Coordinates of C-alpha atoms and ligand atoms in Angstrom, one line a residue:
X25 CA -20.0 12.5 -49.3
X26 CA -16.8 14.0 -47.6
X27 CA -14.9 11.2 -49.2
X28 CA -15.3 9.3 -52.6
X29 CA -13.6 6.9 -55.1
X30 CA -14.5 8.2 -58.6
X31 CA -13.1 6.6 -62.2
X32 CA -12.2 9.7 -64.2
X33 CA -8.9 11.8 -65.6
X34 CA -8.4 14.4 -62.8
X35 CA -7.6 16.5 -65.7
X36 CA -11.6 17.1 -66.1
X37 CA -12.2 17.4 -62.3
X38 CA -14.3 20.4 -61.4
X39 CA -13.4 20.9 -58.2
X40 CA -11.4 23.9 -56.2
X41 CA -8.1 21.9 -56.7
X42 CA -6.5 18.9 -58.2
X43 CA -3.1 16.9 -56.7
X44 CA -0.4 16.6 -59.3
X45 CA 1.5 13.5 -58.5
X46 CA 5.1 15.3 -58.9
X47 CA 9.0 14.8 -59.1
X48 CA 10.9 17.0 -56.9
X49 CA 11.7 19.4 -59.7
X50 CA 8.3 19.7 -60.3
X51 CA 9.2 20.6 -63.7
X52 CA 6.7 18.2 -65.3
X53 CA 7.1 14.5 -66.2
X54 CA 4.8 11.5 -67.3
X55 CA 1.7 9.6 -65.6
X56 CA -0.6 12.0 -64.2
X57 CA 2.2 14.7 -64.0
X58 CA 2.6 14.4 -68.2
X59 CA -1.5 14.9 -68.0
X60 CA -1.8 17.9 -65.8
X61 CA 1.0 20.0 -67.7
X62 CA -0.5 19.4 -71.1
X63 CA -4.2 20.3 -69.9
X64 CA -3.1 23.6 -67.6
X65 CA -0.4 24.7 -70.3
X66 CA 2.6 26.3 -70.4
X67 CA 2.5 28.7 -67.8
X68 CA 2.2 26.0 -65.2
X69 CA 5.8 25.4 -66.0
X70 CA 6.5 28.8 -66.3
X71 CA 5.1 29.2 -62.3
X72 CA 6.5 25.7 -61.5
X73 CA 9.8 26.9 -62.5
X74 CA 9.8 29.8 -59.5
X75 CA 9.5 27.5 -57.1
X76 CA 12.7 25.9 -56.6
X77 CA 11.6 22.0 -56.5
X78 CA 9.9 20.4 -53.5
X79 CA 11.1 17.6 -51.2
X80 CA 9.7 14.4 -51.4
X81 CA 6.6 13.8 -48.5
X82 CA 5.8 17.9 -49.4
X83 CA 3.7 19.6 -51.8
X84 CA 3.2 23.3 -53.1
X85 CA 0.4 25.1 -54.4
X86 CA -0.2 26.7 -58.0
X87 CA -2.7 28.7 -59.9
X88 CA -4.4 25.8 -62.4
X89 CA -4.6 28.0 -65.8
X90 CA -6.6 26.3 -68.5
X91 CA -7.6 23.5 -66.0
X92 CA -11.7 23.9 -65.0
X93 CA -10.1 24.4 -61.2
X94 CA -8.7 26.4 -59.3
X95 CA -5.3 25.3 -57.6
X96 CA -3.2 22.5 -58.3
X97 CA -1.1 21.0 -55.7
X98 CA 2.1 19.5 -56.9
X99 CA 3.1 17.0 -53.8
X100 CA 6.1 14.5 -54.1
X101 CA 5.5 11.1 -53.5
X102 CA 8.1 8.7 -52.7
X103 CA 9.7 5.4 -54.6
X104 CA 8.4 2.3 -53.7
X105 CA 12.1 0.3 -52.6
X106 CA 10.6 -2.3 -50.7
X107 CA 8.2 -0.5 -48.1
X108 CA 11.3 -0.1 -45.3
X109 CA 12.6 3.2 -46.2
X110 CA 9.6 5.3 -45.0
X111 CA 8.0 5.2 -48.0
X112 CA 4.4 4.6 -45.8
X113 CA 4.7 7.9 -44.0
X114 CA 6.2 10.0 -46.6
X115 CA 3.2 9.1 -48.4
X116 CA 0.5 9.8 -46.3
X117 CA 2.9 13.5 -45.5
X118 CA 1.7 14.1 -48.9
X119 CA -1.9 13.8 -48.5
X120 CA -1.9 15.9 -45.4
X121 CA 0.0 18.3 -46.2
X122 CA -1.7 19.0 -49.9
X123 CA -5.1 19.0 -47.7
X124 CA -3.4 21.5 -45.1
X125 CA -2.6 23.4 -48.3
X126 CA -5.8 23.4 -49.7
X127 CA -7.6 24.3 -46.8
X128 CA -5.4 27.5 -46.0
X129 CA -6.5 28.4 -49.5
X130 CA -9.7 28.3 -48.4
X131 CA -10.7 24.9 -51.2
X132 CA -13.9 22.9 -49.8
X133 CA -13.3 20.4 -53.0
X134 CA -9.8 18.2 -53.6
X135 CA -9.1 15.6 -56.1
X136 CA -6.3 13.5 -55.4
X137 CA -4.5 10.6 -57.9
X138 CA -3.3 7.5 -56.2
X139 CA 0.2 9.1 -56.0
X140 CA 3.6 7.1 -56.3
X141 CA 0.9 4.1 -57.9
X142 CA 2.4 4.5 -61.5
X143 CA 5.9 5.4 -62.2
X144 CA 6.9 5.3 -58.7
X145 CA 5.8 2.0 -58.0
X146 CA 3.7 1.7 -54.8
X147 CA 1.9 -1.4 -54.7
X148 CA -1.8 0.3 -56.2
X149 CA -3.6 -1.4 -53.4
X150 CA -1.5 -0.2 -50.4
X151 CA -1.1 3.2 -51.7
X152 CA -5.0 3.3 -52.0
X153 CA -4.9 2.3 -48.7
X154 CA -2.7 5.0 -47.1
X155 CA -4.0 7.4 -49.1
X156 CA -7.9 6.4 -47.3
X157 CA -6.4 6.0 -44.0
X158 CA -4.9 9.7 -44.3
X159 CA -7.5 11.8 -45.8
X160 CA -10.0 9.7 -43.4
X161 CA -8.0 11.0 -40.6
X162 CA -8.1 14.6 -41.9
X163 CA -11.9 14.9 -42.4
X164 CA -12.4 14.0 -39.0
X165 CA -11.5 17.3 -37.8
X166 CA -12.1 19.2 -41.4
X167 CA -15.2 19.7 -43.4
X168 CA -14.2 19.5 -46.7
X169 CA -14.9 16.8 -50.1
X170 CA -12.3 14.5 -51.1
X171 CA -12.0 12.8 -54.2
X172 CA -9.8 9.9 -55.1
X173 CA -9.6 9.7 -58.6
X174 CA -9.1 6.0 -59.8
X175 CA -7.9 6.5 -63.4
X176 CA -7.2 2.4 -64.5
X177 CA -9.4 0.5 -63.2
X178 CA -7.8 -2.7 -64.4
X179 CA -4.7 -1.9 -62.3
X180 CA -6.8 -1.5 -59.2
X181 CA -7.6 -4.3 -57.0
X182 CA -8.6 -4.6 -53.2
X183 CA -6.6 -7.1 -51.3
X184 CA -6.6 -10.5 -53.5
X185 CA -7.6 -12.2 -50.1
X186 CA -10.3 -9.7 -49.5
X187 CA -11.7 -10.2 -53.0
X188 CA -12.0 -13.8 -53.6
X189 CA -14.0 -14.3 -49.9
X190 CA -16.4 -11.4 -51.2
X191 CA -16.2 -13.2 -54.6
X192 CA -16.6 -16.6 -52.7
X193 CA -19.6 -15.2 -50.3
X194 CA -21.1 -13.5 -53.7
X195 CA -21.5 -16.8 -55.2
X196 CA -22.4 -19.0 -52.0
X197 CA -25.2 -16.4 -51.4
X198 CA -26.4 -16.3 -55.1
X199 CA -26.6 -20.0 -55.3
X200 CA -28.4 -19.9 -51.9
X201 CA -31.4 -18.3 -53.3
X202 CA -31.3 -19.3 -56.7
X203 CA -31.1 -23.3 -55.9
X204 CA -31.6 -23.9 -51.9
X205 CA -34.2 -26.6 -52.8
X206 CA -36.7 -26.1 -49.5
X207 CA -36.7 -22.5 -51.3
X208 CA -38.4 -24.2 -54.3
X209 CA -40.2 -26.5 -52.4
X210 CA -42.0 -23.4 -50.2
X211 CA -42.7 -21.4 -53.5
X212 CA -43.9 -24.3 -55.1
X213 CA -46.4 -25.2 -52.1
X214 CA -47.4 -21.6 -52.4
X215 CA -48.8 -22.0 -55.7
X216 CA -52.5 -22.7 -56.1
X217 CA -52.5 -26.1 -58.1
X218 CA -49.7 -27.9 -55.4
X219 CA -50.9 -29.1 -52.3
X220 CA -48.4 -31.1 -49.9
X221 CA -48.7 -34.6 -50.3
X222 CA -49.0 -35.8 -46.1
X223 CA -47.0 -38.6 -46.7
X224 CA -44.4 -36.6 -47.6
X225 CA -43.4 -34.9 -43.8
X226 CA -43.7 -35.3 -40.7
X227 CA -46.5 -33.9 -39.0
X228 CA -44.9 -30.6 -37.2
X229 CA -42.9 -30.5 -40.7
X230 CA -46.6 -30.6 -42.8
X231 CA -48.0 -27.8 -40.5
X232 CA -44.6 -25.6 -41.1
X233 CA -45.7 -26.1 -44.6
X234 CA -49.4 -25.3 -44.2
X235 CA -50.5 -23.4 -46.7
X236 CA -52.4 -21.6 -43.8
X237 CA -50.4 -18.6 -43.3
X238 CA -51.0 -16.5 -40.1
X239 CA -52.2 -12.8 -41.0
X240 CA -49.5 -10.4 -40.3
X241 CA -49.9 -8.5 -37.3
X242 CA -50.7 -4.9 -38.5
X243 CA -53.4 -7.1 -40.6
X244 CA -55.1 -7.7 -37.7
X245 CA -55.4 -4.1 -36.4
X246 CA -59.0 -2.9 -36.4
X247 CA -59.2 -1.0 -39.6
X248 CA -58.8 3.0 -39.6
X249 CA -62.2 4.7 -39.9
X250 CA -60.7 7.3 -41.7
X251 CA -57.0 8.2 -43.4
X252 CA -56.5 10.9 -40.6
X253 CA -57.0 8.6 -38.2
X254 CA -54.6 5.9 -40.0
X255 CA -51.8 9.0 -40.7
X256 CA -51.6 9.1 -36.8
X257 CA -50.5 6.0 -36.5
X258 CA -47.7 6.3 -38.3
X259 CA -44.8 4.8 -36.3
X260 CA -41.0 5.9 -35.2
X261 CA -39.3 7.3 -38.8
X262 CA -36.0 6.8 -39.8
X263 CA -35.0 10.0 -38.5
X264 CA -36.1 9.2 -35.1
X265 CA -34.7 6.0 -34.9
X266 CA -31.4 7.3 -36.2
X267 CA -31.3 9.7 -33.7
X268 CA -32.6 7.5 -30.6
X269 CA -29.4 4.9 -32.1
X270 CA -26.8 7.4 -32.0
X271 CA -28.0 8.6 -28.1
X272 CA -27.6 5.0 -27.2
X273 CA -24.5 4.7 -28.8
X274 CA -23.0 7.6 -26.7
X275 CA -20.9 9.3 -30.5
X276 CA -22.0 12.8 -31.0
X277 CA -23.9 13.5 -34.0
X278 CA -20.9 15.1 -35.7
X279 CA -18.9 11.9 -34.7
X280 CA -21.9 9.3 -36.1
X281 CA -22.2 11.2 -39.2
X282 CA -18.6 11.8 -39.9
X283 CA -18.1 7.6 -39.5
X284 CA -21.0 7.3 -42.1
X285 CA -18.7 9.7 -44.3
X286 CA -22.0 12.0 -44.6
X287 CA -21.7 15.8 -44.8
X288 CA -23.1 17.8 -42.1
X289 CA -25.5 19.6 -44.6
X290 CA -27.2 16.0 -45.1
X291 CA -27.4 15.1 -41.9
X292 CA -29.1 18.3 -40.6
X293 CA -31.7 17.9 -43.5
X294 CA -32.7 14.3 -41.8
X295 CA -32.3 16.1 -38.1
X296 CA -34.6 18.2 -39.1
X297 CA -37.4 16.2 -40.8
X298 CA -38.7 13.3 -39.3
X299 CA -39.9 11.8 -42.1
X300 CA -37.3 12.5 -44.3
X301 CA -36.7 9.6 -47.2
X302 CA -32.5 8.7 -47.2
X303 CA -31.1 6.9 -50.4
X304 CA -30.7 3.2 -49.5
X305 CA -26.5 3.6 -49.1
X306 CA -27.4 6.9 -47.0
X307 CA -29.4 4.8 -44.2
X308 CA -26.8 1.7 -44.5
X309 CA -24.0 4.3 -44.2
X310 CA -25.6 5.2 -40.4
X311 CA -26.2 1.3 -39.7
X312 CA -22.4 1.1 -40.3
X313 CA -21.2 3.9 -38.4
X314 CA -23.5 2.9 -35.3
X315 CA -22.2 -0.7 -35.9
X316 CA -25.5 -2.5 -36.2
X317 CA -25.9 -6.2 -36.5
X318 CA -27.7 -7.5 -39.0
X319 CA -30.7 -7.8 -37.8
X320 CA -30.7 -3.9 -36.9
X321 CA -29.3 -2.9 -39.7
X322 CA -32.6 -4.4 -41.2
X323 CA -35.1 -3.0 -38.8
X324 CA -33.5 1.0 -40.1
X325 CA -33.3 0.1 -43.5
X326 CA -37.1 -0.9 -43.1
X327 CA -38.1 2.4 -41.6
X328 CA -36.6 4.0 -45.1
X329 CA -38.4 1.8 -47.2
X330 CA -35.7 -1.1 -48.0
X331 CA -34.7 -4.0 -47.3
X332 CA -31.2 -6.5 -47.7
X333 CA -31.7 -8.7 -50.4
X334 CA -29.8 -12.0 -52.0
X335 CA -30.6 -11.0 -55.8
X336 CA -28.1 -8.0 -55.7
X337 CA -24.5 -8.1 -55.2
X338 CA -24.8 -4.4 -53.0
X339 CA -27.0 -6.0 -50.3
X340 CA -24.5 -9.1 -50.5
X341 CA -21.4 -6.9 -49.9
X342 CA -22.9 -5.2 -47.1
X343 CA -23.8 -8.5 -45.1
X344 CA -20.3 -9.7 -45.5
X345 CA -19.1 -6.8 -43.8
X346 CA -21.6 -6.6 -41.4
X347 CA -21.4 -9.9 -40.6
X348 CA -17.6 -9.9 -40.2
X349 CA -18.2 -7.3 -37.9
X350 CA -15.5 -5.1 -40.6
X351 CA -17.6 -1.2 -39.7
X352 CA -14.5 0.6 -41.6
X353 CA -17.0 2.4 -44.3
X354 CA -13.9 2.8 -46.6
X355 CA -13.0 -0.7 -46.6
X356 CA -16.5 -1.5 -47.0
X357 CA -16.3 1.8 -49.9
X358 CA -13.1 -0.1 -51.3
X359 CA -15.0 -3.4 -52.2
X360 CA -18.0 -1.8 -53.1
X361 CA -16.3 -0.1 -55.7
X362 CA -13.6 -3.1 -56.8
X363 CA -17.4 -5.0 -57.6
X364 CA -18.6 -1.9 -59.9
X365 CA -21.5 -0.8 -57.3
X366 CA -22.8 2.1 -55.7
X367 CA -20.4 3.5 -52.4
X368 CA -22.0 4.2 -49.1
X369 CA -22.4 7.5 -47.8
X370 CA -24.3 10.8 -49.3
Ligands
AR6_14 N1 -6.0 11.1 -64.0 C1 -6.0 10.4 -62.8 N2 -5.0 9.5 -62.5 C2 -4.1 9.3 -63.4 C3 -4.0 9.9 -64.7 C4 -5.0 10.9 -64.9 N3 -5.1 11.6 -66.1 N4 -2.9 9.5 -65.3 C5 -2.3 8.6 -64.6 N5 -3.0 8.4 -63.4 P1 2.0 8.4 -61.9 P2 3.8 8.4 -59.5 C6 -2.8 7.5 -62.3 O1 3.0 7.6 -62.6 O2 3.7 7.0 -59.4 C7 5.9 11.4 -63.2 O3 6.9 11.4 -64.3 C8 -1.9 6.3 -62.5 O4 -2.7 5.3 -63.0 O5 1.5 9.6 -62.6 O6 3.6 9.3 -58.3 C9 6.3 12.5 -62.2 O7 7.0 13.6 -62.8 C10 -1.4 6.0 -61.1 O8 -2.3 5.2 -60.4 O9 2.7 9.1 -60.6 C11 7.2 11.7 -61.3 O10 8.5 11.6 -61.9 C12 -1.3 7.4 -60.4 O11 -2.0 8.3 -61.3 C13 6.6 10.3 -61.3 O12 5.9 10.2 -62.5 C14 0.0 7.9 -60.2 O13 0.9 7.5 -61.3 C15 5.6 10.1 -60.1 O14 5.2 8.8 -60.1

């Protein structure tokens, strides 16, 4: 997944480089900064001191010593005074020009911190949000995998407002399935020893409630005569019906699979074989790039094997979205992650 929100210390990151959230001496310091010295060792400072400092919105590039990469990039985030002293796009300068950096050193894996979140004081959830917005912008035109390393969780938080409606729909839609009493009354007419009581509905109400139910359709079929015959039936894959989506959307498949933050190596695997089985946040990543509704989001899922449920806070997440019309897959990646569950994408 070109971009992901991972919990860890970038210390122990084992990618081609890390992003040391730095001072314009770059001559070490606390947070992350503190970290990164003490797990590369001394002759990081010893490089750092050649330099000659760094301006804030920049970054420069090191070897990474006893760290298990290969680069660090020490970038200079700027003070939060009050969000009207540029402090928005000297930020997101820093993430694009430690990406530019790693790329010319030829890096296809980059760990970032939320930088200027800690000592600096950037308010955690804006930063996150620049930080998202930037590197978003970058893979558009780059191949390369992004990390965004989350180290406190308890000090990250999506929007307030953003998290009490999911928190709010989370609840409404448990409750929904867990006490919606025509929910009971249906399973309860389902079961052998209950049969409804006529004098309890209306007529078209007692048929709706018929035990009676109508066979499904594929149930009706004549049945195959042998499994050959029954394999050529098989109807459109997921693949197929990816593909036939993103023709009708008119995106390219570079541009569908980039908005579904895939990699390209994925998506040529399910090009390439039509009846290849996605991961349930692979084929909802696609329903959200090609900006499904629900009810198609449903029908693709299907074709993969799975389905949107009410018992799981995942499937809940992804209808609010969806149903807020909100296709930003690291917004949606955000939440996902603020409620502890798996992120969309590869
Ligand atoms: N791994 C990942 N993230 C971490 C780690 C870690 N090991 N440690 C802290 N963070 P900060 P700044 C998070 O204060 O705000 C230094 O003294 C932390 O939770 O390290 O850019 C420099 O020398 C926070 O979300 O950097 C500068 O003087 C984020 O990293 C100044 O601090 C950044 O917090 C820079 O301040």
């Amino acid at each position: 997944m070109p971009l992901q929100i991972v919990r860890n210390d970038i210390t122990k990151m084992k990618v081609d480089a890390i992003v040391n959230a730095a001072n314009s001496t770059l001559l070490g310091g606390g947070g992350v900064d503190g970290c990164i010295h003490r797990a590369a060792g001394p002759k990081l400072l010893a490089e750092c001191l050649t330099l000659g400092g760094c301006k804030t919105g920049q970054a420069k590039l090191t070897k990474a010593y006893r760290l298990p990469c290969r680069y660090v990039i020490h970038a200079v985030g700027p003070r939060w005074r009050g969000g009207r002293r540029g402090e928005r796009e000297l930020l997101a300068s820093c993430y694009r020009v430690s990406l530019e950096l790693a790329e010319k050193a030829g890096c296809e894996t980059v760990a970032f911190p939320l930088i200027s979140s800690g000592i600096y004081g950037y308010p955690k959830a804006e930063a996150l949000q620049v930080a998202s917005e930037t590197i978003q912008e970058f893979l558009a035109g780059h191949d390369m995998t992004v990390y965004l390393v989350i180290f406190d969780k308890k000090a990250f938080a999506i929007g307030e407002t953003l998290f009490s409606s999911i928190t709010e729909y989370i609840d409404d839609h448990y409750v929904d399935s867990h006490t919606d009493p025509d929910v009971e009354r249906r399973r309860r007419q389902n079961s052998p020893e209950w049969a409804p009581d006529d004098s309890e509905y209306s007529e078209p109400e007692a048929a709706a409630y018929s035990p009676t139910v109508a066979a499904p359709e594929f149930l009706k079929a004549k049945p195959s005569k042998t499994l050959d015959e029954a394999l050529s039936c098989l109807d459109e894959s997921f693949s197929e019906m990816l593909l036939r989506k993103i023709d009708e959307s008119g995106m390219t498949d570079a541009q569908c699979y980039k908005k579904a933050n895939i990699d390209r190596k994925l998506f040529s695997k399910i090009r390439n074989d039509r009846l290849y089985k996605p991961s349930k946040p692979t084929a909802i990543a696609f329903a959200i790039a090609l900006e499904l509704s629900l009810e198609e989001t449903r029908e693709l899922l299907l074709k993969a094997g799975f389905a949107l449920s009410h018992s799981n806070k995942f499937d809940i997440i992804i209808e609010f979205f969806i149903e807020r019309k909100n296709y930003n897959i690291f917004e949606i990646n955000e939440a996902l992650f603020a409620f502890d569950q798996s992120l969309l994408g590869a």
